[in-house]
């Protein structure tokens, strides 16, 4: 902006006008498809009723109070936390190790990268159906165990094994994406640092601890946040493989929201649960942005 000699009113210069012209379509789309749905979700969490002729009506914080007093909701929270923690840690360690190995001059490196990345481009529904076939009572996994004299296990019908199968599937799905991100981070570390460390007598483990990990700080934060968000929003694998069972042991927060909204038609209560999920996601994104700002 620039100020006129004859008026205290600030006039827009050509660069500012051009910036607003280019930004306006994006701002409109952002408002229609992101800001307005979030605002409406927040409003809906304070209401009850339905979208029929009876309409919705304001009930204040009663939906949030119901969340606090609902034992099923707390079991879903425990399931979601367990699922997230058990998925995020292996989804960091395994891809990081693979990225370190593939970053070296290995034979067939390009083919291995493609093979590891392949799960990331497969539909979650297709992957869920594949894992359900593998772990069914008469599936290949039990057939393999039978060769060693181990009796068949009802993987998806047992409260002990159903969640680990979901976790295994989610780790497999996330592995390739995280590996590619780690590879990009490794290639941004100057080779001169490793050369200097070798001259000082540092072994591979010392180079990894004092050069690789510090050089991947921002990448690690990005992978932790994106993987956490990926696991928090998990729906397809639960819907396809277990439907939240057995005995609610694999019911995750997004699937719980879906059930309350589209099976029970309790949209206000579902919106309150979705607001909780949105709040957790925004906190994770905020922590990521703060870390990048410090770097």
JSON list of C-alpha atoms in Angstrom, two decimals, residues 208-293:
[
{"chain": "A", "resi": 208, "resn": "UNK", "atom": "CA", "xyz": [24.22, -42.22, 12.36]},
{"chain": "A", "resi": 209, "resn": "UNK", "atom": "CA", "xyz": [23.80, -40.81, 15.90]},
{"chain": "A", "resi": 210, "resn": "UNK", "atom": "CA", "xyz": [25.77, -37.59, 15.47]},
{"chain": "A", "resi": 211, "resn": "UNK", "atom": "CA", "xyz": [25.21, -36.71, 11.81]},
{"chain": "A", "resi": 212, "resn": "UNK", "atom": "CA", "xyz": [22.22, -38.55, 10.34]},
{"chain": "A", "resi": 213, "resn": "UNK", "atom": "CA", "xyz": [19.71, -38.10, 13.17]},
{"chain": "A", "resi": 214, "resn": "UNK", "atom": "CA", "xyz": [20.49, -34.39, 13.82]},
{"chain": "A", "resi": 215, "resn": "UNK", "atom": "CA", "xyz": [20.33, -33.77, 10.07]},
{"chain": "A", "resi": 216, "resn": "UNK", "atom": "CA", "xyz": [16.90, -35.40, 9.91]},
{"chain": "A", "resi": 217, "resn": "UNK", "atom": "CA", "xyz": [15.29, -33.48, 12.77]},
{"chain": "A", "resi": 218, "resn": "UNK", "atom": "CA", "xyz": [12.78, -31.60, 10.60]},
{"chain": "A", "resi": 219, "resn": "UNK", "atom": "CA", "xyz": [12.10, -34.71, 8.53]},
{"chain": "A", "resi": 220, "resn": "UNK", "atom": "CA", "xyz": [11.47, -36.78, 11.66]},
{"chain": "A", "resi": 221, "resn": "UNK", "atom": "CA", "xyz": [8.97, -34.22, 12.95]},
{"chain": "A", "resi": 222, "resn": "UNK", "atom": "CA", "xyz": [7.19, -34.18, 9.59]},
{"chain": "A", "resi": 223, "resn": "UNK", "atom": "CA", "xyz": [7.01, -37.99, 9.45]},
{"chain": "A", "resi": 224, "resn": "UNK", "atom": "CA", "xyz": [5.78, -38.25, 13.06]},
{"chain": "A", "resi": 225, "resn": "UNK", "atom": "CA", "xyz": [3.00, -35.71, 12.47]},
{"chain": "A", "resi": 226, "resn": "UNK", "atom": "CA", "xyz": [1.87, -37.08, 9.09]},
{"chain": "A", "resi": 227, "resn": "UNK", "atom": "CA", "xyz": [1.93, -40.68, 10.33]},
{"chain": "A", "resi": 228, "resn": "UNK", "atom": "CA", "xyz": [0.02, -39.71, 13.48]},
{"chain": "A", "resi": 229, "resn": "UNK", "atom": "CA", "xyz": [-2.64, -37.94, 11.41]},
{"chain": "A", "resi": 230, "resn": "UNK", "atom": "CA", "xyz": [-2.81, -40.94, 9.04]},
{"chain": "A", "resi": 231, "resn": "UNK", "atom": "CA", "xyz": [-3.44, -43.30, 11.94]},
{"chain": "A", "resi": 232, "resn": "UNK", "atom": "CA", "xyz": [-5.87, -40.99, 13.74]},
{"chain": "A", "resi": 233, "resn": "UNK", "atom": "CA", "xyz": [-8.08, -40.78, 10.66]},
{"chain": "A", "resi": 234, "resn": "UNK", "atom": "CA", "xyz": [-8.05, -44.56, 10.05]},
{"chain": "A", "resi": 235, "resn": "UNK", "atom": "CA", "xyz": [-11.43, -45.73, 8.87]},
{"chain": "A", "resi": 236, "resn": "UNK", "atom": "CA", "xyz": [-11.23, -47.94, 5.79]},
{"chain": "A", "resi": 237, "resn": "UNK", "atom": "CA", "xyz": [-9.27, -50.78, 7.36]},
{"chain": "A", "resi": 238, "resn": "UNK", "atom": "CA", "xyz": [-11.64, -50.94, 10.33]},
{"chain": "A", "resi": 239, "resn": "UNK", "atom": "CA", "xyz": [-14.72, -50.80, 8.08]},
{"chain": "A", "resi": 240, "resn": "UNK", "atom": "CA", "xyz": [-13.44, -53.51, 5.73]},
{"chain": "A", "resi": 241, "resn": "UNK", "atom": "CA", "xyz": [-11.67, -55.85, 8.15]},
{"chain": "A", "resi": 242, "resn": "UNK", "atom": "CA", "xyz": [-13.37, -55.82, 11.57]},
{"chain": "A", "resi": 243, "resn": "UNK", "atom": "CA", "xyz": [-16.29, -53.32, 11.68]},
{"chain": "A", "resi": 244, "resn": "UNK", "atom": "CA", "xyz": [-15.00, -52.27, 15.09]},
{"chain": "A", "resi": 245, "resn": "UNK", "atom": "CA", "xyz": [-15.21, -55.75, 16.58]},
{"chain": "A", "resi": 246, "resn": "UNK", "atom": "CA", "xyz": [-14.85, -58.11, 18.21]},
{"chain": "A", "resi": 247, "resn": "UNK", "atom": "CA", "xyz": [-16.47, -56.61, 21.33]},
{"chain": "A", "resi": 248, "resn": "UNK", "atom": "CA", "xyz": [-15.55, -53.06, 20.28]},
{"chain": "A", "resi": 249, "resn": "UNK", "atom": "CA", "xyz": [-11.83, -53.89, 20.58]},
{"chain": "A", "resi": 250, "resn": "UNK", "atom": "CA", "xyz": [-10.87, -52.36, 17.21]},
{"chain": "A", "resi": 251, "resn": "UNK", "atom": "CA", "xyz": [-13.34, -49.47, 17.16]},
{"chain": "A", "resi": 252, "resn": "UNK", "atom": "CA", "xyz": [-11.31, -46.34, 16.38]},
{"chain": "A", "resi": 253, "resn": "UNK", "atom": "CA", "xyz": [-12.43, -42.73, 16.71]},
{"chain": "A", "resi": 254, "resn": "UNK", "atom": "CA", "xyz": [-13.26, -42.04, 13.05]},
{"chain": "A", "resi": 255, "resn": "UNK", "atom": "CA", "xyz": [-15.24, -45.27, 12.75]},
{"chain": "A", "resi": 256, "resn": "UNK", "atom": "CA", "xyz": [-17.02, -44.41, 16.01]},
{"chain": "A", "resi": 257, "resn": "UNK", "atom": "CA", "xyz": [-17.97, -41.00, 14.57]},
{"chain": "A", "resi": 258, "resn": "UNK", "atom": "CA", "xyz": [-19.25, -42.70, 11.42]},
{"chain": "A", "resi": 259, "resn": "UNK", "atom": "CA", "xyz": [-21.40, -45.09, 13.48]},
{"chain": "A", "resi": 260, "resn": "UNK", "atom": "CA", "xyz": [-22.92, -42.34, 15.60]},
{"chain": "A", "resi": 261, "resn": "UNK", "atom": "CA", "xyz": [-23.64, -40.11, 12.60]},
{"chain": "A", "resi": 262, "resn": "UNK", "atom": "CA", "xyz": [-24.82, -42.54, 9.93]},
{"chain": "A", "resi": 263, "resn": "UNK", "atom": "CA", "xyz": [-26.00, -45.58, 11.91]},
{"chain": "A", "resi": 264, "resn": "UNK", "atom": "CA", "xyz": [-27.51, -43.86, 14.97]},
{"chain": "A", "resi": 265, "resn": "UNK", "atom": "CA", "xyz": [-28.21, -40.54, 13.18]},
{"chain": "A", "resi": 266, "resn": "UNK", "atom": "CA", "xyz": [-26.96, -38.67, 16.26]},
{"chain": "A", "resi": 267, "resn": "UNK", "atom": "CA", "xyz": [-25.24, -35.95, 14.29]},
{"chain": "A", "resi": 268, "resn": "UNK", "atom": "CA", "xyz": [-24.69, -33.54, 17.17]},
{"chain": "A", "resi": 269, "resn": "UNK", "atom": "CA", "xyz": [-22.95, -36.16, 19.31]},
{"chain": "A", "resi": 270, "resn": "UNK", "atom": "CA", "xyz": [-20.89, -37.33, 16.31]},
{"chain": "A", "resi": 271, "resn": "UNK", "atom": "CA", "xyz": [-19.92, -33.71, 15.60]},
{"chain": "A", "resi": 272, "resn": "UNK", "atom": "CA", "xyz": [-18.69, -33.32, 19.19]},
{"chain": "A", "resi": 273, "resn": "UNK", "atom": "CA", "xyz": [-16.50, -36.43, 18.81]},
{"chain": "A", "resi": 274, "resn": "UNK", "atom": "CA", "xyz": [-15.25, -35.12, 15.45]},
{"chain": "A", "resi": 275, "resn": "UNK", "atom": "CA", "xyz": [-14.39, -31.78, 17.08]},
{"chain": "A", "resi": 276, "resn": "UNK", "atom": "CA", "xyz": [-12.22, -33.64, 19.61]},
{"chain": "A", "resi": 277, "resn": "UNK", "atom": "CA", "xyz": [-10.41, -35.38, 16.74]},
{"chain": "A", "resi": 278, "resn": "UNK", "atom": "CA", "xyz": [-9.99, -32.07, 14.91]},
{"chain": "A", "resi": 279, "resn": "UNK", "atom": "CA", "xyz": [-8.51, -30.45, 18.03]},
{"chain": "A", "resi": 280, "resn": "UNK", "atom": "CA", "xyz": [-5.91, -33.20, 18.40]},
{"chain": "A", "resi": 281, "resn": "UNK", "atom": "CA", "xyz": [-4.98, -32.90, 14.73]},
{"chain": "A", "resi": 282, "resn": "UNK", "atom": "CA", "xyz": [-4.59, -29.11, 14.96]},
{"chain": "A", "resi": 283, "resn": "UNK", "atom": "CA", "xyz": [-2.31, -29.51, 17.99]},
{"chain": "A", "resi": 284, "resn": "UNK", "atom": "CA", "xyz": [-0.08, -31.90, 16.02]},
{"chain": "A", "resi": 285, "resn": "UNK", "atom": "CA", "xyz": [0.07, -29.52, 13.06]},
{"chain": "A", "resi": 286, "resn": "UNK", "atom": "CA", "xyz": [0.88, -26.60, 15.39]},
{"chain": "A", "resi": 287, "resn": "UNK", "atom": "CA", "xyz": [3.77, -28.54, 16.96]},
{"chain": "A", "resi": 288, "resn": "UNK", "atom": "CA", "xyz": [5.12, -29.34, 13.50]},
{"chain": "A", "resi": 289, "resn": "UNK", "atom": "CA", "xyz": [4.97, -25.69, 12.39]},
{"chain": "A", "resi": 290, "resn": "UNK", "atom": "CA", "xyz": [6.65, -24.53, 15.60]},
{"chain": "A", "resi": 291, "resn": "UNK", "atom": "CA", "xyz": [9.48, -27.01, 15.09]},
{"chain": "A", "resi": 292, "resn": "UNK", "atom": "CA", "xyz": [10.05, -25.88, 11.50]},
{"chain": "A", "resi": 293, "resn": "UNK", "atom": "CA", "xyz": [10.00, -22.24, 12.60]}
]
